[in-house]
Tab-separated table of C-alpha atoms in Angstrom:
chain	number	residue	atom	x	y	z
A	1	MET	CA	-152.950	59.731	-18.812
A	2	ARG	CA	-151.381	60.877	-22.066
A	3	HIS	CA	-153.550	62.987	-24.380
A	4	HIS	CA	-153.362	63.697	-28.087
A	5	TRP	CA	-154.913	66.472	-30.137
A	6	GLN	CA	-157.853	66.062	-32.445
A	7	LEU	CA	-159.633	68.554	-34.661
A	8	HIS	CA	-163.381	69.022	-34.964
A	9	ILE	CA	-164.237	70.560	-38.342
A	10	ILE	CA	-167.649	71.738	-39.532
A	11	GLY	CA	-167.292	71.681	-43.310
A	12	GLY	CA	-169.142	73.110	-46.258
A	13	ARG	CA	-168.089	76.732	-45.755
A	14	ARG	CA	-166.158	78.768	-48.317
A	15	LEU	CA	-162.768	79.974	-47.133
A	16	CYS	CA	-162.471	83.698	-47.831
A	17	GLY	CA	-160.238	86.500	-46.596
A	18	THR	CA	-156.492	86.971	-46.142
A	19	VAL	CA	-153.980	84.766	-44.342
A	20	GLU	CA	-150.211	85.018	-43.959
A	21	VAL	CA	-147.903	82.012	-44.027
A	22	SER	CA	-145.151	81.316	-41.518
A	23	GLY	CA	-141.464	80.715	-42.086
A	24	SER	CA	-140.417	77.487	-43.767
A	25	LYS	CA	-139.939	74.437	-41.567
A	26	ASN	CA	-137.933	72.641	-44.248
A	27	ALA	CA	-135.583	75.616	-44.557
A	28	ALA	CA	-135.230	76.372	-40.840
A	29	LEU	CA	-134.248	72.867	-39.721
A	30	PRO	CA	-131.024	72.419	-41.786
A	31	MET	CA	-130.083	76.014	-40.942
A	32	MET	CA	-130.384	75.213	-37.254
A	33	ALA	CA	-128.063	72.233	-37.755
A	34	ALA	CA	-125.647	74.450	-39.692
A	35	ALA	CA	-125.222	76.641	-36.590
A	36	ILE	CA	-122.817	73.938	-35.348
A	37	LEU	CA	-120.354	75.194	-37.985
A	38	ALA	CA	-120.200	78.774	-36.719
A	39	GLU	CA	-117.677	80.344	-34.383
A	40	GLY	CA	-120.268	82.733	-33.022
A	41	PRO	CA	-124.043	83.114	-32.686
A	42	VAL	CA	-126.354	82.376	-35.603
A	43	ARG	CA	-129.565	84.417	-35.540
A	44	LEU	CA	-132.440	83.047	-37.600
A	45	GLU	CA	-135.497	85.221	-38.159
A	46	GLN	CA	-139.036	84.029	-38.969
A	47	VAL	CA	-138.487	80.557	-37.514
A	48	PRO	CA	-141.905	78.868	-37.174
A	49	ALA	CA	-143.107	77.690	-33.768
A	50	LEU	CA	-143.364	73.969	-34.472
A	51	ALA	CA	-142.854	70.661	-32.709
A	52	ASP	CA	-140.091	69.766	-35.202
A	53	VAL	CA	-138.214	72.964	-34.342
A	54	ASP	CA	-138.525	72.074	-30.654
A	55	THR	CA	-137.208	68.571	-31.349
A	56	LEU	CA	-134.139	69.824	-33.202
A	57	THR	CA	-133.536	72.364	-30.427
A	58	LEU	CA	-133.301	69.425	-28.014
A	59	VAL	CA	-130.929	67.575	-30.358
A	60	LEU	CA	-128.694	70.646	-30.571
A	61	ALA	CA	-128.770	71.096	-26.790
A	62	GLU	CA	-127.490	67.526	-26.510
A	63	LEU	CA	-124.657	68.624	-28.822
A	64	GLY	CA	-123.711	71.681	-26.793
A	65	VAL	CA	-125.617	74.297	-28.808
A	66	ALA	CA	-127.680	76.726	-26.761
A	67	ALA	CA	-130.888	78.175	-28.208
A	68	GLU	CA	-132.706	81.356	-27.246
A	69	ARG	CA	-136.060	82.094	-28.819
A	70	SER	CA	-137.872	85.424	-28.893
A	71	SER	CA	-141.613	86.022	-29.135
A	72	GLN	CA	-141.032	87.567	-32.589
A	73	GLY	CA	-140.004	84.213	-34.068
A	74	ASN	CA	-136.246	84.834	-33.880
A	75	LEU	CA	-133.962	82.016	-32.797
A	76	VAL	CA	-130.361	82.557	-31.685
A	77	LEU	CA	-128.114	79.472	-31.665
A	78	GLU	CA	-124.587	79.383	-30.262
A	79	THR	CA	-122.149	76.621	-29.381
A	80	ILE	CA	-121.249	76.665	-25.707
A	81	ASP	CA	-119.649	73.199	-25.577
A	82	ALA	CA	-117.883	71.855	-28.679
A	83	GLU	CA	-117.123	68.437	-27.178
A	84	PRO	CA	-120.382	66.424	-27.609
A	85	VAL	CA	-120.697	64.523	-30.908
A	86	ARG	CA	-123.520	62.056	-30.162
A	87	ALA	CA	-127.115	62.640	-31.315
A	88	SER	CA	-129.220	60.027	-29.565
A	89	TYR	CA	-131.834	57.698	-30.976
A	90	GLU	CA	-134.413	58.946	-28.469
A	91	LEU	CA	-134.443	62.339	-30.211
A	92	VAL	CA	-133.363	61.651	-33.805
A	93	ARG	CA	-136.025	58.965	-34.225
A	94	ARG	CA	-138.720	61.617	-33.841
A	95	MET	CA	-137.729	63.532	-36.947
A	96	ARG	CA	-135.663	62.705	-40.001
A	97	ALA	CA	-134.289	66.245	-40.365
A	98	SER	CA	-132.292	65.716	-37.150
A	99	PHE	CA	-129.899	63.665	-39.284
A	100	CYS	CA	-128.718	66.975	-40.798
A	101	VAL	CA	-126.411	67.442	-37.801
A	102	LEU	CA	-124.112	64.732	-39.217
A	103	GLY	CA	-122.337	66.879	-41.820
A	104	PRO	CA	-121.823	69.930	-39.572
A	105	LEU	CA	-120.537	67.794	-36.685
A	106	LEU	CA	-118.067	65.998	-38.904
A	107	ALA	CA	-116.767	69.209	-40.483
A	108	ARG	CA	-116.521	71.268	-37.292
A	109	ARG	CA	-115.642	68.677	-34.633
A	110	GLY	CA	-114.061	65.876	-36.670
A	111	ARG	CA	-116.363	63.199	-35.257
A	112	ALA	CA	-120.054	62.372	-35.252
A	113	VAL	CA	-122.161	59.593	-33.757
A	114	VAL	CA	-125.702	60.077	-35.038
A	115	SER	CA	-128.645	57.710	-34.818
A	116	LEU	CA	-130.197	56.601	-38.073
A	117	PRO	CA	-133.287	58.791	-38.539
A	118	GLY	CA	-137.005	58.348	-38.010
A	119	GLY	CA	-139.867	60.716	-38.904
A	120	CYS	CA	-143.196	60.440	-40.670
A	121	ASN	CA	-144.542	57.104	-41.830
A	122	ILE	CA	-144.298	57.789	-45.569
A	123	GLY	CA	-142.082	54.961	-46.774
A	124	PRO	CA	-138.351	54.194	-46.793
A	125	ARG	CA	-135.888	57.069	-47.171
A	126	PRO	CA	-132.355	55.679	-47.142
A	127	VAL	CA	-129.372	57.830	-46.168
A	128	ASP	CA	-126.843	56.112	-48.427
A	129	LEU	CA	-126.295	59.241	-50.551
A	130	HIS	CA	-125.503	61.246	-47.407
A	131	LEU	CA	-122.906	58.700	-46.353
A	132	LYS	CA	-121.378	58.259	-49.816
A	133	GLY	CA	-121.021	62.021	-50.148
A	134	LEU	CA	-119.315	62.397	-46.777
A	135	ALA	CA	-117.059	59.430	-47.504
A	136	ALA	CA	-116.018	61.085	-50.782
A	137	LEU	CA	-114.900	64.076	-48.712
A	138	GLY	CA	-112.611	61.769	-46.741
A	139	ALA	CA	-114.753	60.654	-43.816
A	140	GLU	CA	-114.429	57.174	-42.342
A	141	ILE	CA	-117.941	55.852	-41.771
A	142	GLU	CA	-119.336	52.802	-40.009
A	143	ILE	CA	-122.850	51.849	-38.985
A	144	ARG	CA	-123.006	50.096	-35.628
A	145	HIS	CA	-126.026	49.333	-33.448
A	146	GLY	CA	-128.267	51.745	-35.346
A	147	TYR	CA	-125.811	54.658	-35.239
A	148	VAL	CA	-123.645	56.234	-37.911
A	149	HIS	CA	-120.086	56.605	-36.597
A	150	ALA	CA	-118.138	59.092	-38.700
A	151	ARG	CA	-114.600	60.407	-38.277
A	152	ALA	CA	-112.400	62.701	-40.342
A	153	ASN	CA	-108.959	64.127	-39.779
A	154	GLY	CA	-109.659	67.061	-42.082
A	155	LEU	CA	-112.072	66.821	-45.018
A	156	ARG	CA	-110.900	67.440	-48.582
A	157	GLY	CA	-112.796	68.553	-51.667
A	158	ALA	CA	-114.206	66.103	-54.198
A	159	THR	CA	-116.724	65.806	-57.023
A	160	ILE	CA	-119.895	64.192	-55.693
A	161	ARG	CA	-123.131	63.211	-57.420
A	162	LEU	CA	-126.198	63.526	-55.202
A	163	SER	CA	-128.942	61.873	-57.250
A	164	GLY	CA	-130.511	58.474	-56.712
A	165	LEU	CA	-133.286	56.451	-58.294
A	166	ARG	CA	-135.904	59.025	-57.254
A	167	GLY	CA	-133.963	62.162	-57.996
A	168	SER	CA	-131.740	64.408	-55.929
A	169	THR	CA	-131.624	64.068	-52.157
A	170	VAL	CA	-132.646	67.231	-50.302
A	171	THR	CA	-131.410	66.382	-46.813
A	172	GLY	CA	-128.389	64.663	-48.346
A	173	THR	CA	-127.506	67.844	-50.233
A	174	ALA	CA	-127.814	69.812	-46.965
A	175	ASN	CA	-125.563	67.394	-45.089
A	176	VAL	CA	-122.833	67.217	-47.733
A	177	LEU	CA	-122.939	70.960	-48.455
A	178	CYS	CA	-122.460	71.757	-44.760
A	179	ALA	CA	-119.467	69.443	-44.633
A	180	ALA	CA	-117.948	70.747	-47.878
A	181	VAL	CA	-117.795	74.393	-46.754
A	182	LEU	CA	-114.982	73.529	-44.310
A	183	ALA	CA	-113.220	70.975	-46.529
A	184	ARG	CA	-109.825	71.772	-48.052
A	185	GLY	CA	-109.929	72.672	-51.746
A	186	GLU	CA	-112.901	72.663	-54.095
A	187	THR	CA	-115.983	70.471	-53.901
A	188	VAL	CA	-118.376	70.119	-56.835
A	189	LEU	CA	-121.853	68.830	-55.996
A	190	LEU	CA	-123.571	67.453	-59.095
A	191	ASP	CA	-127.317	66.809	-59.253
A	192	ALA	CA	-127.707	68.830	-56.058
A	193	ALA	CA	-131.275	69.383	-54.879
A	194	GLN	CA	-132.692	72.610	-56.340
A	195	GLU	CA	-135.397	73.106	-53.726
A	196	PRO	CA	-135.697	76.697	-52.428
A	197	GLU	CA	-134.878	75.443	-48.943
A	198	ILE	CA	-131.409	74.308	-50.100
A	199	ALA	CA	-130.784	77.660	-51.770
A	200	ASP	CA	-131.784	79.375	-48.528
A	201	LEU	CA	-129.349	77.192	-46.568
A	202	ALA	CA	-126.598	78.130	-49.016
A	203	ARG	CA	-127.367	81.828	-48.532
A	204	LEU	CA	-127.011	81.419	-44.760
A	205	LEU	CA	-123.686	79.622	-45.197
A	206	ILE	CA	-122.456	82.416	-47.492
A	207	ALA	CA	-123.451	84.969	-44.838
A	208	MET	CA	-121.331	82.934	-42.395
A	209	GLY	CA	-118.344	83.181	-44.721
A	210	ALA	CA	-118.684	80.136	-46.999
A	211	ARG	CA	-117.790	80.385	-50.685
A	212	ILE	CA	-120.490	78.756	-52.787
A	213	ASP	CA	-121.274	79.275	-56.470
A	214	GLY	CA	-124.334	78.041	-58.383
A	215	VAL	CA	-126.887	78.629	-55.616
A	216	GLY	CA	-130.311	77.474	-56.790
A	217	THR	CA	-128.902	75.271	-59.572
A	218	ALA	CA	-128.122	71.564	-59.787
A	219	THR	CA	-124.356	72.192	-59.655
A	220	LEU	CA	-122.860	73.733	-56.535
A	221	ARG	CA	-119.172	74.669	-56.431
A	222	VAL	CA	-117.777	75.060	-52.951
A	223	ARG	CA	-114.327	76.413	-52.136
A	224	GLY	CA	-113.503	75.427	-48.596
A	225	VAL	CA	-112.671	77.998	-45.929
A	226	ASP	CA	-110.874	77.626	-42.606
A	227	ARG	CA	-113.683	78.911	-40.415
A	228	LEU	CA	-117.214	80.294	-40.419
A	229	GLU	CA	-118.543	83.159	-38.341
A	230	GLY	CA	-121.948	83.793	-36.864
A	231	ALA	CA	-124.559	85.517	-39.024
A	232	THR	CA	-128.144	86.769	-39.177
A	233	HIS	CA	-130.543	85.351	-41.769
A	234	ARG	CA	-134.296	85.500	-42.430
A	235	VAL	CA	-135.915	82.148	-43.223
A	236	ILE	CA	-137.964	82.002	-46.440
A	237	PRO	CA	-141.771	81.606	-46.261
A	238	ASP	CA	-143.166	78.082	-46.149
A	239	ARG	CA	-144.225	77.159	-49.690
A	240	ILE	CA	-145.838	73.912	-48.464
A	241	GLU	CA	-148.074	75.787	-46.044
A	242	ALA	CA	-148.926	78.304	-48.782
A	243	ALA	CA	-149.852	75.512	-51.211
A	244	THR	CA	-151.914	73.736	-48.555
A	245	MET	CA	-153.895	76.913	-47.869
A	246	ALA	CA	-154.403	77.507	-51.604
A	247	LEU	CA	-155.754	73.978	-52.043
A	248	ALA	CA	-158.081	74.368	-49.064
A	249	VAL	CA	-159.473	77.528	-50.693
A	250	ALA	CA	-159.890	75.675	-53.995
A	251	ALA	CA	-161.572	72.676	-52.356
A	252	THR	CA	-164.127	74.902	-50.600
A	253	ARG	CA	-164.712	77.061	-53.704
A	254	GLY	CA	-163.437	80.019	-51.756
A	255	CYS	CA	-161.717	83.291	-52.508
A	256	ALA	CA	-158.664	84.224	-50.449
A	257	THR	CA	-155.321	85.976	-50.526
A	258	ILE	CA	-152.323	84.047	-49.241
A	259	ALA	CA	-149.766	86.615	-48.169
A	260	GLY	CA	-146.095	86.531	-47.257
A	261	VAL	CA	-145.051	84.088	-49.978
A	262	VAL	CA	-142.333	83.927	-52.632
A	263	PRO	CA	-144.399	83.405	-55.819
A	264	GLU	CA	-141.472	81.861	-57.749
A	265	HIS	CA	-141.459	79.004	-55.226
A	266	LEU	CA	-145.071	78.175	-56.130
A	267	GLU	CA	-144.993	78.305	-59.933
A	268	ALA	CA	-145.737	74.601	-60.444
A	269	VAL	CA	-148.630	74.746	-57.970
A	270	VAL	CA	-150.083	77.902	-59.539
A	271	ALA	CA	-149.941	76.335	-63.007
A	272	LYS	CA	-151.907	73.288	-61.836
A	273	LEU	CA	-154.461	75.380	-59.942
A	274	ARG	CA	-155.118	77.354	-63.115
A	275	GLN	CA	-155.348	74.144	-65.137
A	276	ALA	CA	-157.967	72.930	-62.641
A	277	GLY	CA	-160.033	76.059	-63.291
A	278	CYS	CA	-159.008	78.355	-60.429
A	279	ASP	CA	-158.377	82.040	-60.983
A	280	VAL	CA	-154.958	82.828	-59.504
A	281	GLU	CA	-153.467	86.305	-59.429
A	282	VAL	CA	-149.812	86.546	-58.480
A	283	GLY	CA	-148.584	89.604	-56.607
A	284	GLU	CA	-145.150	90.600	-55.421
A	285	ASP	CA	-145.467	88.537	-52.228
A	286	CYS	CA	-148.940	87.025	-52.374
A	287	LEU	CA	-151.344	84.789	-54.272
A	288	ALA	CA	-155.040	85.565	-54.718
A	289	VAL	CA	-156.926	82.303	-55.308
A	290	GLU	CA	-160.576	82.150	-56.363
A	291	ALA	CA	-162.550	79.010	-57.192
A	292	THR	CA	-166.065	79.947	-58.257
A	293	ARG	CA	-167.019	76.664	-59.889
A	294	ARG	CA	-166.365	72.973	-59.603
A	295	LEU	CA	-162.756	72.082	-60.371
A	296	GLU	CA	-161.637	70.341	-63.538
A	297	PRO	CA	-159.630	67.100	-63.280
A	298	VAL	CA	-155.842	67.297	-63.590
A	299	GLU	CA	-152.886	64.938	-63.428
A	300	ILE	CA	-150.445	65.474	-60.564
A	301	VAL	CA	-146.981	63.913	-60.603
A	302	ALA	CA	-144.931	64.714	-57.514
A	303	ARG	CA	-141.272	65.205	-58.448
A	304	PRO	CA	-138.201	66.970	-57.084
A	305	CYS	CA	-138.028	70.734	-57.658
A	306	PRO	CA	-139.070	72.376	-59.944
A	307	GLY	CA	-141.948	69.887	-59.983
A	308	ILE	CA	-144.956	69.546	-57.682
A	309	PRO	CA	-143.615	68.754	-54.170
A	310	SER	CA	-144.351	65.354	-52.694
A	311	ASP	CA	-145.300	67.216	-49.521
A	312	ILE	CA	-148.549	68.413	-51.154
A	313	GLN	CA	-149.682	65.403	-53.163
A	314	ALA	CA	-152.002	64.301	-50.324
A	315	GLN	CA	-153.614	67.748	-50.207
A	316	TRP	CA	-154.052	67.681	-53.986
A	317	MET	CA	-155.786	64.326	-53.684
A	318	ALA	CA	-158.284	65.667	-51.147
A	319	THR	CA	-159.011	68.648	-53.404
A	320	LEU	CA	-159.374	66.574	-56.585
A	321	ALA	CA	-161.841	64.258	-54.820
A	322	LEU	CA	-164.363	67.020	-55.619
A	323	ALA	CA	-163.302	67.708	-59.211
A	324	ARG	CA	-165.413	67.008	-62.276
A	325	GLY	CA	-164.229	63.741	-63.859
A	326	GLN	CA	-161.169	61.616	-63.279
A	327	SER	CA	-157.811	62.840	-61.935
A	328	ARG	CA	-154.558	60.977	-61.367
A	329	VAL	CA	-151.901	61.446	-58.669
A	330	THR	CA	-148.479	59.779	-58.809
A	331	ASP	CA	-145.575	60.285	-56.416
A	332	ARG	CA	-142.139	59.826	-57.997
A	333	VAL	CA	-140.341	60.865	-54.797
A	334	PHE	CA	-142.040	58.603	-52.224
A	335	PRO	CA	-144.065	56.029	-54.206
A	336	GLY	CA	-145.525	54.513	-51.032
A	337	ARG	CA	-146.840	57.801	-49.627
A	338	PHE	CA	-150.536	56.968	-49.817
A	339	THR	CA	-151.607	56.110	-46.265
A	340	HIS	CA	-154.145	58.942	-46.464
A	341	VAL	CA	-156.164	57.188	-49.188
A	342	ALA	CA	-158.058	54.910	-46.790
A	343	GLU	CA	-159.008	57.884	-44.609
A	344	LEU	CA	-160.168	59.971	-47.580
A	345	HIS	CA	-162.391	57.010	-48.467
A	346	ARG	CA	-164.115	57.549	-45.109
A	347	LEU	CA	-165.028	61.054	-46.255
A	348	GLY	CA	-166.620	59.567	-49.369
A	349	ALA	CA	-163.748	60.072	-51.813
A	350	ARG	CA	-163.573	57.597	-54.706
A	351	ILE	CA	-159.904	56.702	-55.097
A	352	GLU	CA	-158.479	53.563	-56.661
A	353	MET	CA	-154.804	52.652	-56.571
A	354	ILE	CA	-153.648	51.318	-59.950
A	355	ASP	CA	-149.964	50.469	-60.463
A	356	GLY	CA	-148.812	53.000	-57.895
A	357	THR	CA	-151.059	55.800	-59.167
A	358	ALA	CA	-154.120	57.112	-57.368
A	359	VAL	CA	-157.034	57.389	-59.802
A	360	ILE	CA	-159.602	59.776	-58.338
A	361	THR	CA	-163.165	59.928	-59.611
A	362	GLY	CA	-164.533	63.261	-58.469
A	363	MET	CA	-167.682	63.443	-56.355
A	364	GLU	CA	-170.278	66.213	-56.096
A	365	ARG	CA	-169.724	66.324	-52.347
A	366	LEU	CA	-167.871	64.662	-49.473
A	367	SER	CA	-169.438	63.859	-46.109
A	368	GLY	CA	-167.889	64.391	-42.691
A	369	ALA	CA	-166.587	61.406	-40.765
A	370	ARG	CA	-164.139	60.422	-38.068
A	371	VAL	CA	-160.670	59.920	-39.600
A	372	VAL	CA	-157.173	59.217	-38.302
A	373	ALA	CA	-154.063	61.076	-39.441
A	374	SER	CA	-151.020	58.901	-40.109
A	375	ASP	CA	-148.397	61.583	-40.770
A	376	LEU	CA	-147.855	65.314	-41.156
A	377	ARG	CA	-149.051	65.889	-44.730
A	378	ALA	CA	-151.813	63.282	-44.468
A	379	SER	CA	-153.136	65.351	-41.551
A	380	ALA	CA	-153.250	68.428	-43.780
A	381	ALA	CA	-155.068	66.470	-46.502
A	382	LEU	CA	-157.732	65.361	-44.034
A	383	VAL	CA	-158.190	68.954	-42.896
A	384	VAL	CA	-158.670	70.026	-46.531
A	385	GLY	CA	-161.152	67.205	-47.081
A	386	GLY	CA	-162.989	67.960	-43.842
A	387	LEU	CA	-163.322	71.656	-44.689
A	388	ALA	CA	-164.950	70.762	-48.012
A	389	ALA	CA	-167.164	67.971	-46.627
A	390	GLU	CA	-170.732	68.387	-45.411
A	391	GLY	CA	-171.205	68.003	-41.667
A	392	GLU	CA	-168.626	67.298	-38.979
A	393	THR	CA	-165.233	65.721	-39.495
A	394	ILE	CA	-163.087	64.679	-36.544
A	395	VAL	CA	-159.378	64.282	-37.330
A	396	ALA	CA	-157.781	62.115	-34.643
A	397	GLN	CA	-154.013	62.225	-34.076
A	398	ALA	CA	-154.049	65.737	-35.490
A	399	ASP	CA	-151.015	66.525	-33.339
A	400	HIS	CA	-149.020	65.568	-36.451
A	401	LEU	CA	-150.055	68.995	-37.775
A	402	ASP	CA	-148.057	70.784	-35.094
A	403	ARG	CA	-144.876	69.285	-36.517
A	404	GLY	CA	-145.136	71.306	-39.715
A	405	TYR	CA	-147.917	73.919	-39.571
A	406	GLN	CA	-147.897	76.848	-37.156
A	407	GLN	CA	-151.474	77.212	-35.871
A	408	LEU	CA	-153.094	75.886	-39.041
A	409	ASP	CA	-156.442	75.649	-37.283
A	410	ALA	CA	-156.310	79.320	-36.262
A	411	LYS	CA	-155.354	80.399	-39.780
A	412	VAL	CA	-158.221	78.402	-41.268
A	413	ALA	CA	-160.562	80.032	-38.753
A	414	ARG	CA	-159.430	83.483	-39.952
A	415	LEU	CA	-160.729	82.516	-43.388
A	416	GLY	CA	-164.107	81.538	-41.987
A	417	GLY	CA	-163.520	77.834	-41.445
A	418	VAL	CA	-165.052	76.255	-38.347
A	419	VAL	CA	-162.293	74.309	-36.600
A	420	ARG	CA	-161.985	73.426	-32.919
A	421	ARG	CA	-158.949	71.828	-31.335
A	422	GLY	CA	-159.339	69.516	-28.355
A	423	PRO	CA	-157.642	66.668	-26.488
A	424	ILE	CA	-158.184	62.994	-27.207
A	425	SER	CA	-157.667	60.346	-24.581
A	426	ASP	CA	-155.729	57.123	-25.094
A	427	GLU	CA	-159.040	55.208	-25.131
A	428	GLU	CA	-160.430	57.401	-27.935
A	429	GLN	CA	-157.191	57.043	-29.884
A	430	CYS	CA	-157.336	53.255	-29.600
A	431	GLU	CA	-160.899	53.356	-30.923
A	432	SER	CA	-159.753	55.529	-33.850
A	433	VAL	CA	-156.963	53.096	-34.686
A	434	ARG	CA	-159.395	50.157	-34.543
A	435	GLU	CA	-161.770	51.948	-36.924
A	436	ARG	CA	-158.912	52.617	-39.306
A	437	GLU	CA	-157.704	49.005	-39.216
A	438	GLN	CA	-161.235	47.745	-39.886
A	439	GLY	CA	-161.500	50.104	-42.846
A	440	CYS	CA	-158.216	48.829	-44.269
A	441	ALA	CA	-159.285	45.208	-43.779
A	442	SER	CA	-162.499	45.774	-45.688
């Protein structure tokens, strides 16, 4: 019988102490795909131990890239067979970031057959900008039977715009950038994603021998090279994990230091925490967050960097469910990313969806309940809500958490939270799904 994980949380306790964040999932994954480009081993340090990392390791193994992981969080990737070019549906469907192998395969091996991606249930995320960018570099692209078939007899530089209706594409920027570093001539990427994870990818590529100007800006200039070597690179800290921990501290009116961060990556989050009434002290590589009183309402609009990340709007919503007055949360990146609302209702949150915006009327307290996680960040939001709620909260399908948070339950426990992880049977999961469907119907 197959089992899933669930979390048992006893809420109502302040989170206090010190916790250190892990390496960034969203930075590590495109770097792992970029190892396809190298003529030698790529050594990545501070790679988090996550289900998504394991999934991409399997995808790369299918493509002839061997992986060796150390207990210190280092991951060494090296091509041992440069012939395979097919990334199967069975693996790519599990995680959208697997699609980042398309650009490296095309640039290094001249061909790629990659399944259209899957991932979290957070709304449609088309890959048209990826494909248009690669086509501009000279690739011939077809979509057949759910797979992207791409071929190129040598890529050549071009000027490519990477923005769509909802802003710049992060994974699209990673894919096109990885292809451009081996293209002949100069490539100019306009409206490139400015997320720290893209800048970190660019720094790895430069260490491998790529020539890239404008790192961290919306315009990247790439002068193609003939080959890339292996390199060693340390992955940046996970700003989404850091923000999630900060919001959990705020929701529980706690006082904690979140260590091992890059404060510049969290400026938008820090500004909103202060606006909500938290005291936040910024150190060289840490944040000290203290929430001694009930939070004030704020407006959150999730936007591409340098705005508030879409990956933490759910956690903000759980936190603001306890604020004084009315808050608003809008997601300009994934407007349909609100599956967590119905589950937060079960904790007692008062949230009304009005024209695509969540209007949250803060409550004095939340109450524990059984809830079901629908995706990675929704899981984190339910953990935040459960930690702040009175009584016991059971988060079913919490195995989503292991895709993007390294031992989140253990880290919460270090801050004094009461969290227990345990298995859930198929019968219990079916009951959880039925409860959720009944809640939605009502």
